[in-house]
Coordinates of C-alpha atoms in Angstrom, one line a residue:
X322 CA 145.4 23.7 150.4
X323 CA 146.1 27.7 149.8
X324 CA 149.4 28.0 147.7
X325 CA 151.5 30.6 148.7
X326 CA 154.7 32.0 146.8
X327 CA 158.0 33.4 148.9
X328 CA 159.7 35.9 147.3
X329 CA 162.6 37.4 148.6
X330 CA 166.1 37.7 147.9
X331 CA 167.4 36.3 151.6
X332 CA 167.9 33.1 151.9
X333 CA 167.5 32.9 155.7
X334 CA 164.0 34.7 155.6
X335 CA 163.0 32.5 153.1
X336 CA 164.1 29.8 154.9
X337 CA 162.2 30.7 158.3
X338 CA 159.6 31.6 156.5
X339 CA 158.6 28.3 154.7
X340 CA 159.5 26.5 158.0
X341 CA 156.9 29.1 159.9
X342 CA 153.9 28.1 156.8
X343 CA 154.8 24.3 157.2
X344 CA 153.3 24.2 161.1
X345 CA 149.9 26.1 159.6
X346 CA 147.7 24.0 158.6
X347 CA 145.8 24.4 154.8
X348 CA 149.0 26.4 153.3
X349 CA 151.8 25.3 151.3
X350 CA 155.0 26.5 149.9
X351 CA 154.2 26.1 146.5
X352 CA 157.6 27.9 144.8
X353 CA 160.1 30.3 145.8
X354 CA 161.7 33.2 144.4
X355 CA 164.7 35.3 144.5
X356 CA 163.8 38.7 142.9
X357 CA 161.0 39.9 141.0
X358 CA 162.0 39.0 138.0
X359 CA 162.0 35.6 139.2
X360 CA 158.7 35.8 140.9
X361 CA 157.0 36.6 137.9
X362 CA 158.1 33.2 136.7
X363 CA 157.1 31.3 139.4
X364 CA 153.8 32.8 139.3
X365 CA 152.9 31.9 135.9
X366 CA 153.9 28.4 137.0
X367 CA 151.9 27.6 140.3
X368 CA 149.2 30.6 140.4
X369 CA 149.5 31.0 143.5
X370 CA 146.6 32.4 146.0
X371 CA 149.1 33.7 148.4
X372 CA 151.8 36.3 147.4
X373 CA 154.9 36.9 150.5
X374 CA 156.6 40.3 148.6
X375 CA 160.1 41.6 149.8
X376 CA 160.4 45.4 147.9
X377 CA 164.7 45.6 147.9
X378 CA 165.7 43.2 145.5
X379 CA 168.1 43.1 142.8
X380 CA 167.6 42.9 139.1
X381 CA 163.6 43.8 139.6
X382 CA 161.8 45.4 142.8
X383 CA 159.0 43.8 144.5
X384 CA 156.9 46.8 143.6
X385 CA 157.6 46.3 140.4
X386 CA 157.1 42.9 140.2
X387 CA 153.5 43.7 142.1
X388 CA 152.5 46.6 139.4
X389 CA 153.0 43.6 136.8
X390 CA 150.9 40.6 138.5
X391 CA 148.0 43.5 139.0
X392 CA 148.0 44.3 135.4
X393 CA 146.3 41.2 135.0
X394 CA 145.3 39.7 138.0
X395 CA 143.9 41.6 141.2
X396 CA 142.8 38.4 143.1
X397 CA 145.7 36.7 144.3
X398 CA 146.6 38.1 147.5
X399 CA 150.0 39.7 148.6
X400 CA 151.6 41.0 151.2
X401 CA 154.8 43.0 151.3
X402 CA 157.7 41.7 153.8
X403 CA 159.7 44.5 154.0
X404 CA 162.4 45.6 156.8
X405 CA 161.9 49.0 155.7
X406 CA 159.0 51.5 157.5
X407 CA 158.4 53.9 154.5
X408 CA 155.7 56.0 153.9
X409 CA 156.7 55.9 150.1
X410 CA 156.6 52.5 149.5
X411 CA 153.4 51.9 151.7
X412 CA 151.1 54.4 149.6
X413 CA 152.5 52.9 146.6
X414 CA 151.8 49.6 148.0
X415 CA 148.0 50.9 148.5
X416 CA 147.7 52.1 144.8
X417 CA 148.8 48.4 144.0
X418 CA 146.3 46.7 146.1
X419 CA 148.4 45.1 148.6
X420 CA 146.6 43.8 151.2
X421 CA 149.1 44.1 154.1
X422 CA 152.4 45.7 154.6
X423 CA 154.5 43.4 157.3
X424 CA 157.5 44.5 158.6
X425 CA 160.7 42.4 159.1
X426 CA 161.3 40.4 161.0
X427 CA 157.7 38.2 160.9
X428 CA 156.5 36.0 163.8
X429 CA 155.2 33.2 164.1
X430 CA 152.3 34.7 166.0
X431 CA 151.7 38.1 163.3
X432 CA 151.9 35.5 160.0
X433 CA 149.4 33.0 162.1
X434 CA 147.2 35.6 162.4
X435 CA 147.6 37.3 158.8
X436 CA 146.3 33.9 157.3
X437 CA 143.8 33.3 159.9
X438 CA 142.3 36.4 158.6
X439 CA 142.7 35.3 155.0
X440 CA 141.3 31.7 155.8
X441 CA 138.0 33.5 157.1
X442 CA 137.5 36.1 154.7
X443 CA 138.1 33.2 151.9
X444 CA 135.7 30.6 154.3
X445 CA 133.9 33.9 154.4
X446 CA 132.7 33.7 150.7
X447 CA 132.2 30.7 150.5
X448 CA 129.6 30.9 153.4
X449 CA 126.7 31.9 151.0
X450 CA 127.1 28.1 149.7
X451 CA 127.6 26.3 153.0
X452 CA 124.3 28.3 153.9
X453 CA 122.1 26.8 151.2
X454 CA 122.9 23.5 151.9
X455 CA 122.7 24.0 155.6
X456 CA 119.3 25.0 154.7
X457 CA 118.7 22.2 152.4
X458 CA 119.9 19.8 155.0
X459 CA 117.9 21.2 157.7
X460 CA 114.5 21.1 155.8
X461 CA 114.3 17.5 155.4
X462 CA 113.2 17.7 151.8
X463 CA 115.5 15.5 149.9
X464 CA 113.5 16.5 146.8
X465 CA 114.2 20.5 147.3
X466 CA 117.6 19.7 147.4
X467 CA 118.1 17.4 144.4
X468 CA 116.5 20.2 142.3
X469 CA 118.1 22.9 144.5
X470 CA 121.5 21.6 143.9
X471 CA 122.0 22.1 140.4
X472 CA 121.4 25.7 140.1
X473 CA 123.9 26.3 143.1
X474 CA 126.4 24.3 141.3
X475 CA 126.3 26.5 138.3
X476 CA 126.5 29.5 140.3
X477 CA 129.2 27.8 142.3
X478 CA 131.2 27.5 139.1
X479 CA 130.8 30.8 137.7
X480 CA 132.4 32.1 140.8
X481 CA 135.3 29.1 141.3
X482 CA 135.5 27.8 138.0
X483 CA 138.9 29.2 136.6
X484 CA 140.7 27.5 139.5
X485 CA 140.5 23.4 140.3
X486 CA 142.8 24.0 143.4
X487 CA 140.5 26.6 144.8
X488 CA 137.5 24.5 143.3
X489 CA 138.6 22.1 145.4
X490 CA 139.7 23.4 148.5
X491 CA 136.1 25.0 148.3
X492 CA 134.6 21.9 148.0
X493 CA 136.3 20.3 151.0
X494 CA 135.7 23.1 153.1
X495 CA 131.9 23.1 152.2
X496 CA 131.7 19.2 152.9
X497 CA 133.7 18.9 155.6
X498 CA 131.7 22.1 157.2
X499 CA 128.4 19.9 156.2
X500 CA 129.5 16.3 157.9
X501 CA 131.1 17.7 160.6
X502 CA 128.0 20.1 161.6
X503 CA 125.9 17.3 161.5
X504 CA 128.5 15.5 163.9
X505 CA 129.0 12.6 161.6
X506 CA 132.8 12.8 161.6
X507 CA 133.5 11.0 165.0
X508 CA 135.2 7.7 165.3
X509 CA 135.2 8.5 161.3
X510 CA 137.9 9.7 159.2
X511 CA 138.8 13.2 160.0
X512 CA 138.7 14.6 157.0
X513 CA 136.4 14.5 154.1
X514 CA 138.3 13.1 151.8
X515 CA 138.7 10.3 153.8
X516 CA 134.7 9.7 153.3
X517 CA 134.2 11.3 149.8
X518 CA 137.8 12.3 147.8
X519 CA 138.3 14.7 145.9
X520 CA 140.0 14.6 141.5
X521 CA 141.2 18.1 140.9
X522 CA 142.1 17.1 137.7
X523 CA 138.3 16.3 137.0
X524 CA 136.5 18.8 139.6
X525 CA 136.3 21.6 136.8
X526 CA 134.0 19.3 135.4
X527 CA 130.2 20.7 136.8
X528 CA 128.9 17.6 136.6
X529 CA 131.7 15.9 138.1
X530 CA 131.1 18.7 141.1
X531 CA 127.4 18.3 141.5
X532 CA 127.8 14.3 141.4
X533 CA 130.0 14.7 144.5
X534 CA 127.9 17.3 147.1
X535 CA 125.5 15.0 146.0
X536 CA 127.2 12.2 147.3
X537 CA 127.8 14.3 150.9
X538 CA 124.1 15.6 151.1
X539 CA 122.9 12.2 150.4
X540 CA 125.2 11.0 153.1
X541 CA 124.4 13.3 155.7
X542 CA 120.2 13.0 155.2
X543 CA 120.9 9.1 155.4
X544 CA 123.2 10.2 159.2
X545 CA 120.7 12.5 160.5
X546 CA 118.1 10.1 159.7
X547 CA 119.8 7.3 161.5
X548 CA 120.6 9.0 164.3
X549 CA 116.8 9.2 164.9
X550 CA 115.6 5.9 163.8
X551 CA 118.7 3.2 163.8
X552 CA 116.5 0.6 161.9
X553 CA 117.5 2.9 158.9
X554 CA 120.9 2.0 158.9
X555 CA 120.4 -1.3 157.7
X556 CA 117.8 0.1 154.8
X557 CA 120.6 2.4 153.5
X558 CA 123.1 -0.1 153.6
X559 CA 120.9 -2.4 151.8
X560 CA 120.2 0.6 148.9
X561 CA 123.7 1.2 148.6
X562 CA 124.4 -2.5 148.1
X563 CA 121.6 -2.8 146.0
X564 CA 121.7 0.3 143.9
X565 CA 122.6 -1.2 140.6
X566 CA 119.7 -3.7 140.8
X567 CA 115.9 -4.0 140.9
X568 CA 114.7 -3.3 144.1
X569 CA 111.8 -2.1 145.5
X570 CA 109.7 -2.0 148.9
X571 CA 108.8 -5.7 149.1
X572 CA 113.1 -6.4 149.1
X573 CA 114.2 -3.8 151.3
X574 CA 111.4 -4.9 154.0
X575 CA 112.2 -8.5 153.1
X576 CA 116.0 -8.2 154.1
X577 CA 116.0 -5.5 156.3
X578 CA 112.9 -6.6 159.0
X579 CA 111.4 -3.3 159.0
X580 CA 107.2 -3.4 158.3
X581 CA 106.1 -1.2 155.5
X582 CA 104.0 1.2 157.1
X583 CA 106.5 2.1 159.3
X584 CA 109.5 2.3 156.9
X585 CA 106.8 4.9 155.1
X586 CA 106.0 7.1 157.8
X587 CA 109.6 7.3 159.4
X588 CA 111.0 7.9 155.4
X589 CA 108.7 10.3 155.2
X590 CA 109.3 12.0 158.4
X591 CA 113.4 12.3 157.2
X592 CA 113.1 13.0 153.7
X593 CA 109.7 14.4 152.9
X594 CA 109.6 11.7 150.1
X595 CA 108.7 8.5 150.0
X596 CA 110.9 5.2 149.5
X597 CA 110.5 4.6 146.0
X598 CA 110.8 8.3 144.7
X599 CA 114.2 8.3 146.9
X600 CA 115.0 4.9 145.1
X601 CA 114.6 6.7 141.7
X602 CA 116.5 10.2 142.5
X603 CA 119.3 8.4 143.3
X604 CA 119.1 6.1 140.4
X605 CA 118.6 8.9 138.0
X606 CA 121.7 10.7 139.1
X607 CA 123.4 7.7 138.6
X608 CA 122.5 7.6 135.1
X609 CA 122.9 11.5 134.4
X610 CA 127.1 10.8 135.3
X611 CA 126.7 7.3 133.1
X612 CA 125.4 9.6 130.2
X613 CA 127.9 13.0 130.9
X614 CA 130.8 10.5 131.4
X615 CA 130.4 7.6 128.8
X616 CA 129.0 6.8 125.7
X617 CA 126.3 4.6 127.2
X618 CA 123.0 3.8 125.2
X619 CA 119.7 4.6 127.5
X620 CA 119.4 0.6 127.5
X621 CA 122.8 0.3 129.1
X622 CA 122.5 2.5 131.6
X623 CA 118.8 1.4 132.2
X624 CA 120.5 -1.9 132.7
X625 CA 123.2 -1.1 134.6
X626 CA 120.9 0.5 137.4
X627 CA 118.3 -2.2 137.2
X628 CA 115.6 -1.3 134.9
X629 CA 114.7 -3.7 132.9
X630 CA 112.7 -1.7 130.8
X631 CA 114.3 0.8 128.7
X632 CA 111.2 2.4 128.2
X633 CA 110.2 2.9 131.5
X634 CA 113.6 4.0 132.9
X635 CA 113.3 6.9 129.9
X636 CA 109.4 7.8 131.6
X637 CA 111.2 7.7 135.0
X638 CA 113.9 10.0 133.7
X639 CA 111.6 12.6 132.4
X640 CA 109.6 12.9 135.2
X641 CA 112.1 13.4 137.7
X642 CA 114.5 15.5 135.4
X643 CA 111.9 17.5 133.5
X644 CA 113.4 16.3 130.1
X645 CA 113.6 13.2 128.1
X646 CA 117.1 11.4 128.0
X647 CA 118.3 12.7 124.8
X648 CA 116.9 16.4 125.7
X649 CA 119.3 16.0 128.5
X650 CA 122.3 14.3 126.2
X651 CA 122.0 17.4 123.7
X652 CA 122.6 19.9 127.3
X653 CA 126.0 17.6 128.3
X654 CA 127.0 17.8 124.8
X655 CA 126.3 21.9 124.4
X656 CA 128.0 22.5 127.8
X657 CA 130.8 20.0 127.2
X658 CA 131.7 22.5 123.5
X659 CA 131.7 25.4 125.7
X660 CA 134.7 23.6 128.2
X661 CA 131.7 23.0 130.9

């Protein structure tokens, strides 16, 4: 959801306005305010993304108000709601980076397109991401995208990182663009949360992040696979039953009548990969959140995802994550000290 703060000293237009926001979907009223003075309060509080400006206010001026907010922030967007048409004030509202100068009174038909614009130009940037892993999707190579992933995540966070709502909201919007491309949304929940939900509290977390568009990507190379061989759909259900335990070929054609050769080739043909490397990615995800999130010893975790060998869980781990265990406990430990 886009927050968006309403700042103006009538209580009507405030009013209609926040009744007007509350039928467009993906924006809320997230704090009002009566003067500029005000405003600046209310923006510390809710960081808004959105900023609705009147300029004649008493005790401090919208413009004011404005000139402040852009001494330190020239992000958030705002827009000046003004029943004045004055030359003056619209060149000084250029100088402050305004991004639109509306004039009173708003309809419901120039504010639904104002944010239309903003929901695109914000979708917009986002797009470079959605595009990746479009591409990742679309290439049917499950192991480009499990090494692709983390370097987009980090990049990903040094562009969103500052903000869990707009983390978030970007998330969502790059899932749901994911599922719903593939056309797995049907008969489904219609939102993504509804499949895979979202903590903003822990989504500034990069691993917390990666773990989850792992968790979509996954999801949607298991949909696009079934969707071309339905026998799979059983297989997957069985791994995701099964993940925590020792399983291997012999079990998943044992309980899921499917023949070897042709579980290969058709596992193959989806995810460029065969069964028991796909077995051990996801595995070995698993245990890179049991390591970032707990205190875990390499046995436990081994354990816990059906290795009864600590020893050979560790060689797994290296070969798939370039790094022994505690190489990669020293990198959650480094990036945790520097808030990451």
């Amino acid at each position: 959801m886009y927050r968006i703060l309403i700042v103006d000293d009538d209580q009507i237009m405030r009013k209609a306005l926040k009744v007007m926001l509350g039928k467009l979907e993906g924006f809320e009223v997230c704090a009002e305010a009566t003067n500029g003075k005000n405003a600046l309060e209310e923006y510390e509080q809710c960081k808004p993304d959105i900023i609705f400006m009147d300029i004649v206010m008493p005790v401090m001026t919208g413009i004011e108000a404005i000139r402040q907010i852009r001494e330190k922030d020239d992000e958030t967007i705002i827009y000046i709601i003004s029943a004045y048409n004055n030359f003056e004030l619209a060149k000084e509202a250029v100088k402050l980076k305004v991004n639109e100068y509306l004039l009173k009174p708003l309809s419901m038909r120039i504010l639904s397109d104002v944010l239309k614009n903003y929901r695109i130009e914000q979708e917009g940037k986002a797009g470079h991401y959605l595009n990746v892993l479009e591409e990742m999707v679309a290439g049917r190579d499950f192991k480009k995208a499990y090494y692709g992933l983390h370097s987009l995540i980090e990049d990903f966070y040094n562009k969103y990182g500052q903000d869990s709502v707009k983390l978030a909201t970007n998330f969502r919007f790059l899932g749901q663009r994911l599922v719903v491309a593939a056309g797995h949304m049907e008969g489904q929940a219609k939102d993504i949360e509804g499949l895979f939900a979202i903590n903003e509290l822990h989504i500034t977390e990069p691993m917390i992040g990666e773990m989850w568009l792992f968790k979509v990507i996954n999801y949607v190379f298991e949909q696009n696979s079934i969707r071309r061989y339905q026998v799979l759909e059983n297989v997957f259900a069985y791994i995701e039953n099964s993940i925590h335990e020792e399983i291997g070929l012999s079990q998943i054609i044992d309980n899921c009548a499917i023949s070897q050769g042709y579980l290969s080739r058709i596992f193959k043909d989806q995810f460029n990969i065969s069964v028991m490397e796909y077995l051990h990615m996801r595995k070995i995800h698993l245990a890179k959140g049991y390591f970032y999130l707990t205190n875990d010893s390499v046995a436990e975790v081994a354990f816990k995802l059906g290795y009864n060998e600590s020893s050979y869980f560790s060689k797994v781990f290296k070969k798939y994550e370039k790094m022994t265990v505690q190489q990669y406990k020293k990198s959650v430990i480094a990036s945790s000290g520097t808030g990451g």
